[in-house]
Each structure stands twice: as C-alpha cells, then as structure tokens.
Amino acid sequence: MTVTLREAQAKDLDALVRLEQVAFEGDQFSRRQLWHLLNRANAHILLVENAENRLLGHGILLFRRSSQRVRLYSFCVHPEARGMGIGRQLLEALEQEARRCGGERLVLEVRADNRVALALYRRMGFSLQRWLEDYYEDGCAGWQMEKPLTAV
C-alpha cells in the first residue's frame, strides 16, 4: 500500500477526531484536546494517508523547552490499516523528526495489554522503563518505554 506522510494542519481536525473514535475504545482525545495540540501545544503531528487522502494514522510528539526528551504522546493506526507496516513507517518518521528537533531520547506510554504495540516498540529499539499501575481510564496498567535517539 502506498502511503504519504505529512504534517497535520488545522483543517485536519475533523479527520483526527474520527480516527480517535474508530481506533480507541477509551482514552480518546476530545475535539478540544486535538484542537489544542494542532494549534497551541509545543507539538508535532504527523499523519499517514493513502492515495485517496484517507487518514490511516497519526503520531503526536510533544516537546518541552530545555529538554532533550521527546514524548510520543499519541500513536494511532486505523484498525483497517493495521498489519500493513504503516505503524513502523510512521514511527520511523516520528523518530527522525524528534532527532531533527534535537531530541536525544524518545519516551512513550503503552497499555500493558496491547501486545501488538509492545512488540512493535521493542522491535524498534524501545526498552521497558517503568510499570504504571492503573494508568489508563479503565484501570489497565501501562509501561513507560524509552529509546535513545543519538545513535543513528
């Protein structure tokens, strides 16, 4: 499948809201939160689209001033597009963007029961750092994971 990666724009808000609703049962970003991430936050949002400009995924990086740690705040692939390598492509592009902006470490949180995501992150060089008990809104635990970005 041929896909395009591009930076999100304010006009993508409706598509981002729809993707959140389809991809996540809980812990979804609200329209207001997504608007803030698009317009006000120190964030970078990459989108993955197919040839028909249909949104297949997004990744959101958060940057903090005077920190070399970049947070992968959200990572989402449309359920119908999973298993096609889109997640790997998106994650590689997000890592490249984090490096370009001076990041030395990429950190994220992932649900403990999301075996597919855990496996992807491990394959991509992330390591488990900290157990997060009762982290998600439904009580599911999570893992904090981290990857050094300096060695390329």
PDB file of C-alpha atoms in Angstrom:
ATOM      1  CA  MET A   1       0.000   0.000   0.000  1.00  0.00           C
ATOM      2  CA  THR A   2       1.340   3.407  -0.971  1.00  0.00           C
ATOM      3  CA  VAL A   3       1.022   5.994   1.772  1.00  0.00           C
ATOM      4  CA  THR A   4       2.012   9.594   2.274  1.00  0.00           C
ATOM      5  CA  LEU A   5       3.266  11.132   5.494  1.00  0.00           C
ATOM      6  CA  ARG A   6       2.691  14.802   6.130  1.00  0.00           C
ATOM      7  CA  GLU A   7       2.459  17.325   8.913  1.00  0.00           C
ATOM      8  CA  ALA A   8      -1.031  17.881  10.297  1.00  0.00           C
ATOM      9  CA  GLN A   9      -2.802  21.180   9.764  1.00  0.00           C
ATOM     10  CA  ALA A  10      -5.765  22.839  11.473  1.00  0.00           C
ATOM     11  CA  LYS A  11      -8.047  21.633   8.644  1.00  0.00           C
ATOM     12  CA  ASP A  12      -7.333  18.006   9.695  1.00  0.00           C
ATOM     13  CA  LEU A  13      -9.204  18.345  12.991  1.00  0.00           C
ATOM     14  CA  ASP A  14     -12.401  16.533  11.880  1.00  0.00           C
ATOM     15  CA  ALA A  15     -10.453  13.605  10.424  1.00  0.00           C
ATOM     16  CA  LEU A  16      -8.348  13.324  13.597  1.00  0.00           C
ATOM     17  CA  VAL A  17     -11.468  13.246  15.766  1.00  0.00           C
ATOM     18  CA  ARG A  18     -12.986  10.488  13.590  1.00  0.00           C
ATOM     19  CA  LEU A  19      -9.789   8.439  13.733  1.00  0.00           C
ATOM     20  CA  GLU A  20      -9.673   8.687  17.534  1.00  0.00           C
ATOM     21  CA  GLN A  21     -13.271   7.448  17.728  1.00  0.00           C
ATOM     22  CA  VAL A  22     -12.600   4.465  15.448  1.00  0.00           C
ATOM     23  CA  ALA A  23      -9.206   3.476  16.808  1.00  0.00           C
ATOM     24  CA  PHE A  24      -9.645   3.749  20.583  1.00  0.00           C
ATOM     25  CA  GLU A  25     -12.391   2.442  22.853  1.00  0.00           C
ATOM     26  CA  GLY A  26     -11.301   4.635  25.750  1.00  0.00           C
ATOM     27  CA  ASP A  27      -8.683   7.262  26.483  1.00  0.00           C
ATOM     28  CA  GLN A  28      -9.615   9.171  23.334  1.00  0.00           C
ATOM     29  CA  PHE A  29      -8.585  12.738  22.766  1.00  0.00           C
ATOM     30  CA  SER A  30     -11.531  15.108  22.711  1.00  0.00           C
ATOM     31  CA  ARG A  31     -12.052  17.542  19.865  1.00  0.00           C
ATOM     32  CA  ARG A  32     -10.883  20.325  22.171  1.00  0.00           C
ATOM     33  CA  GLN A  33      -7.684  18.464  23.101  1.00  0.00           C
ATOM     34  CA  LEU A  34      -6.886  17.768  19.459  1.00  0.00           C
ATOM     35  CA  TRP A  35      -7.530  21.412  18.559  1.00  0.00           C
ATOM     36  CA  HIS A  36      -5.089  22.463  21.278  1.00  0.00           C
ATOM     37  CA  LEU A  37      -2.449  20.001  20.050  1.00  0.00           C
ATOM     38  CA  LEU A  38      -2.857  21.301  16.489  1.00  0.00           C
ATOM     39  CA  ASN A  39      -2.879  24.992  17.351  1.00  0.00           C
ATOM     40  CA  ARG A  40      -1.319  25.771  20.715  1.00  0.00           C
ATOM     41  CA  ALA A  41       0.840  22.968  22.097  1.00  0.00           C
ATOM     42  CA  ASN A  42       4.549  22.564  21.522  1.00  0.00           C
ATOM     43  CA  ALA A  43       3.694  19.515  19.449  1.00  0.00           C
ATOM     44  CA  HIS A  44       4.371  17.999  16.069  1.00  0.00           C
ATOM     45  CA  ILE A  45       1.681  15.823  14.488  1.00  0.00           C
ATOM     46  CA  LEU A  46       2.414  13.542  11.549  1.00  0.00           C
ATOM     47  CA  LEU A  47      -0.371  11.998   9.509  1.00  0.00           C
ATOM     48  CA  VAL A  48      -0.386   8.929   7.281  1.00  0.00           C
ATOM     49  CA  GLU A  49      -2.771   8.994   4.318  1.00  0.00           C
ATOM     50  CA  ASN A  50      -3.497   6.611   1.472  1.00  0.00           C
ATOM     51  CA  ALA A  51      -3.672   7.585  -2.198  1.00  0.00           C
ATOM     52  CA  GLU A  52      -7.279   8.781  -1.719  1.00  0.00           C
ATOM     53  CA  ASN A  53      -6.170  11.121   1.121  1.00  0.00           C
ATOM     54  CA  ARG A  54      -7.911   8.927   3.710  1.00  0.00           C
ATOM     55  CA  LEU A  55      -6.358   9.273   7.165  1.00  0.00           C
ATOM     56  CA  LEU A  56      -4.814   5.952   8.196  1.00  0.00           C
ATOM     57  CA  GLY A  57      -2.836   7.024  11.223  1.00  0.00           C
ATOM     58  CA  HIS A  58      -1.260   9.756  13.267  1.00  0.00           C
ATOM     59  CA  GLY A  59       1.592  10.270  15.664  1.00  0.00           C
ATOM     60  CA  ILE A  60       1.925  13.157  18.089  1.00  0.00           C
ATOM     61  CA  LEU A  61       5.248  14.286  19.516  1.00  0.00           C
ATOM     62  CA  LEU A  62       5.421  16.673  22.467  1.00  0.00           C
ATOM     63  CA  PHE A  63       8.480  18.810  23.058  1.00  0.00           C
ATOM     64  CA  ARG A  64       9.491  20.539  26.297  1.00  0.00           C
ATOM     65  CA  ARG A  65      11.731  23.552  26.301  1.00  0.00           C
ATOM     66  CA  SER A  66      15.244  22.843  27.574  1.00  0.00           C
ATOM     67  CA  SER A  67      14.729  19.069  27.435  1.00  0.00           C
ATOM     68  CA  GLN A  68      16.195  16.526  25.045  1.00  0.00           C
ATOM     69  CA  ARG A  69      13.452  14.041  25.943  1.00  0.00           C
ATOM     70  CA  VAL A  70      10.664  13.956  23.385  1.00  0.00           C
ATOM     71  CA  ARG A  71       7.372  12.303  24.294  1.00  0.00           C
ATOM     72  CA  LEU A  72       5.455  10.196  21.813  1.00  0.00           C
ATOM     73  CA  TYR A  73       2.143  11.388  23.176  1.00  0.00           C
ATOM     74  CA  SER A  74      -0.153   9.502  20.847  1.00  0.00           C
ATOM     75  CA  PHE A  75       0.311   6.857  18.191  1.00  0.00           C
ATOM     76  CA  CYS A  76      -2.617   5.565  16.205  1.00  0.00           C
ATOM     77  CA  VAL A  77      -3.203   3.386  13.153  1.00  0.00           C
ATOM     78  CA  HIS A  78      -6.710   2.910  11.751  1.00  0.00           C
ATOM     79  CA  PRO A  79      -7.970  -0.605  12.577  1.00  0.00           C
ATOM     80  CA  GLU A  80      -8.452  -1.414   8.877  1.00  0.00           C
ATOM     81  CA  ALA A  81      -4.829  -0.453   8.110  1.00  0.00           C
ATOM     82  CA  ARG A  82      -3.123  -2.412  10.890  1.00  0.00           C
ATOM     83  CA  GLY A  83      -0.612  -5.094   9.999  1.00  0.00           C
ATOM     84  CA  MET A  84       0.493  -3.373   6.774  1.00  0.00           C
ATOM     85  CA  GLY A  85       3.699  -1.769   8.038  1.00  0.00           C
ATOM     86  CA  ILE A  86       2.150   1.671   8.440  1.00  0.00           C
ATOM     87  CA  GLY A  87       2.941   1.818  12.142  1.00  0.00           C
ATOM     88  CA  ARG A  88       6.610   1.109  11.524  1.00  0.00           C
ATOM     89  CA  GLN A  89       6.811   3.773   8.785  1.00  0.00           C
ATOM     90  CA  LEU A  90       5.110   6.327  10.994  1.00  0.00           C
ATOM     91  CA  LEU A  91       7.290   5.536  13.991  1.00  0.00           C
ATOM     92  CA  GLU A  92      10.462   5.850  11.902  1.00  0.00           C
ATOM     93  CA  ALA A  93       9.318   9.258  10.640  1.00  0.00           C
ATOM     94  CA  LEU A  94       8.470  10.407  14.173  1.00  0.00           C
ATOM     95  CA  GLU A  95      11.896   9.332  15.423  1.00  0.00           C
ATOM     96  CA  GLN A  96      13.526  11.242  12.579  1.00  0.00           C
ATOM     97  CA  GLU A  97      11.508  14.358  13.461  1.00  0.00           C
ATOM     98  CA  ALA A  98      12.409  14.053  17.144  1.00  0.00           C
ATOM     99  CA  ARG A  99      16.119  13.840  16.210  1.00  0.00           C
ATOM    100  CA  ARG A 100      15.808  16.785  13.820  1.00  0.00           C
ATOM    101  CA  CYS A 101      14.414  18.879  16.664  1.00  0.00           C
ATOM    102  CA  GLY A 102      17.303  17.983  18.986  1.00  0.00           C
ATOM    103  CA  GLY A 103      15.750  15.064  20.827  1.00  0.00           C
ATOM    104  CA  GLU A 104      18.115  12.565  22.385  1.00  0.00           C
ATOM    105  CA  ARG A 105      15.532  10.202  23.897  1.00  0.00           C
ATOM    106  CA  LEU A 106      12.017   9.252  22.818  1.00  0.00           C
ATOM    107  CA  VAL A 107       9.645   8.203  25.619  1.00  0.00           C
ATOM    108  CA  LEU A 108       6.117   6.809  25.477  1.00  0.00           C
ATOM    109  CA  GLU A 109       3.461   5.043  27.489  1.00  0.00           C
ATOM    110  CA  VAL A 110       1.664   1.958  26.205  1.00  0.00           C
ATOM    111  CA  ARG A 111      -1.137  -0.191  27.568  1.00  0.00           C
ATOM    112  CA  ALA A 112       0.186  -3.340  29.227  1.00  0.00           C
ATOM    113  CA  ASP A 113      -2.408  -5.407  27.341  1.00  0.00           C
ATOM    114  CA  ASN A 114      -1.510  -4.021  23.896  1.00  0.00           C
ATOM    115  CA  ARG A 115       0.810  -6.819  22.808  1.00  0.00           C
ATOM    116  CA  VAL A 116       0.981  -5.673  19.192  1.00  0.00           C
ATOM    117  CA  ALA A 117       2.164  -2.183  20.150  1.00  0.00           C
ATOM    118  CA  LEU A 118       4.589  -3.532  22.757  1.00  0.00           C
ATOM    119  CA  ALA A 119       6.101  -5.858  20.152  1.00  0.00           C
ATOM    120  CA  LEU A 120       6.448  -3.030  17.606  1.00  0.00           C
ATOM    121  CA  TYR A 121       8.117  -0.729  20.117  1.00  0.00           C
ATOM    122  CA  ARG A 122      10.537  -3.461  21.206  1.00  0.00           C
ATOM    123  CA  ARG A 123      11.432  -4.271  17.587  1.00  0.00           C
ATOM    124  CA  MET A 124      12.078  -0.568  17.038  1.00  0.00           C
ATOM    125  CA  GLY A 125      14.555  -0.412  19.928  1.00  0.00           C
ATOM    126  CA  PHE A 126      12.438   0.792  22.837  1.00  0.00           C
ATOM    127  CA  SER A 127      13.056  -0.723  26.265  1.00  0.00           C
ATOM    128  CA  LEU A 128      10.744  -1.058  29.247  1.00  0.00           C
ATOM    129  CA  GLN A 129      11.496   1.575  31.877  1.00  0.00           C
ATOM    130  CA  ARG A 130       8.705   1.728  34.417  1.00  0.00           C
ATOM    131  CA  TRP A 131       5.461  -0.084  35.264  1.00  0.00           C
ATOM    132  CA  LEU A 132       2.476   2.273  35.524  1.00  0.00           C
ATOM    133  CA  GLU A 133      -0.190   0.733  37.742  1.00  0.00           C
ATOM    134  CA  ASP A 134      -3.829   1.689  36.987  1.00  0.00           C
ATOM    135  CA  TYR A 135      -2.628   4.157  34.339  1.00  0.00           C
ATOM    136  CA  TYR A 136      -5.494   4.170  31.838  1.00  0.00           C
ATOM    137  CA  GLU A 137      -9.076   5.315  32.423  1.00  0.00           C
ATOM    138  CA  ASP A 138     -10.380   1.720  32.509  1.00  0.00           C
ATOM    139  CA  GLY A 139      -7.816   0.737  35.172  1.00  0.00           C
ATOM    140  CA  CYS A 140      -5.418  -1.012  32.794  1.00  0.00           C
ATOM    141  CA  ALA A 141      -1.757  -0.745  33.714  1.00  0.00           C
ATOM    142  CA  GLY A 142       0.826   0.567  31.316  1.00  0.00           C
ATOM    143  CA  TRP A 143       4.503   0.588  30.574  1.00  0.00           C
ATOM    144  CA  GLN A 144       6.706   3.589  30.111  1.00  0.00           C
ATOM    145  CA  MET A 145       9.211   2.845  27.355  1.00  0.00           C
ATOM    146  CA  GLU A 146      12.226   4.746  26.098  1.00  0.00           C
ATOM    147  CA  LYS A 147      14.607   4.739  23.174  1.00  0.00           C
ATOM    148  CA  PRO A 148      17.873   6.633  22.736  1.00  0.00           C
ATOM    149  CA  LEU A 149      17.898   8.657  19.518  1.00  0.00           C
ATOM    150  CA  THR A 150      21.537   9.671  19.410  1.00  0.00           C
ATOM    151  CA  ALA A 151      22.879   6.542  17.670  1.00  0.00           C
ATOM    152  CA  VAL A 152      21.820   6.537  14.032  1.00  0.00           C
TER     153      VAL A 152
END
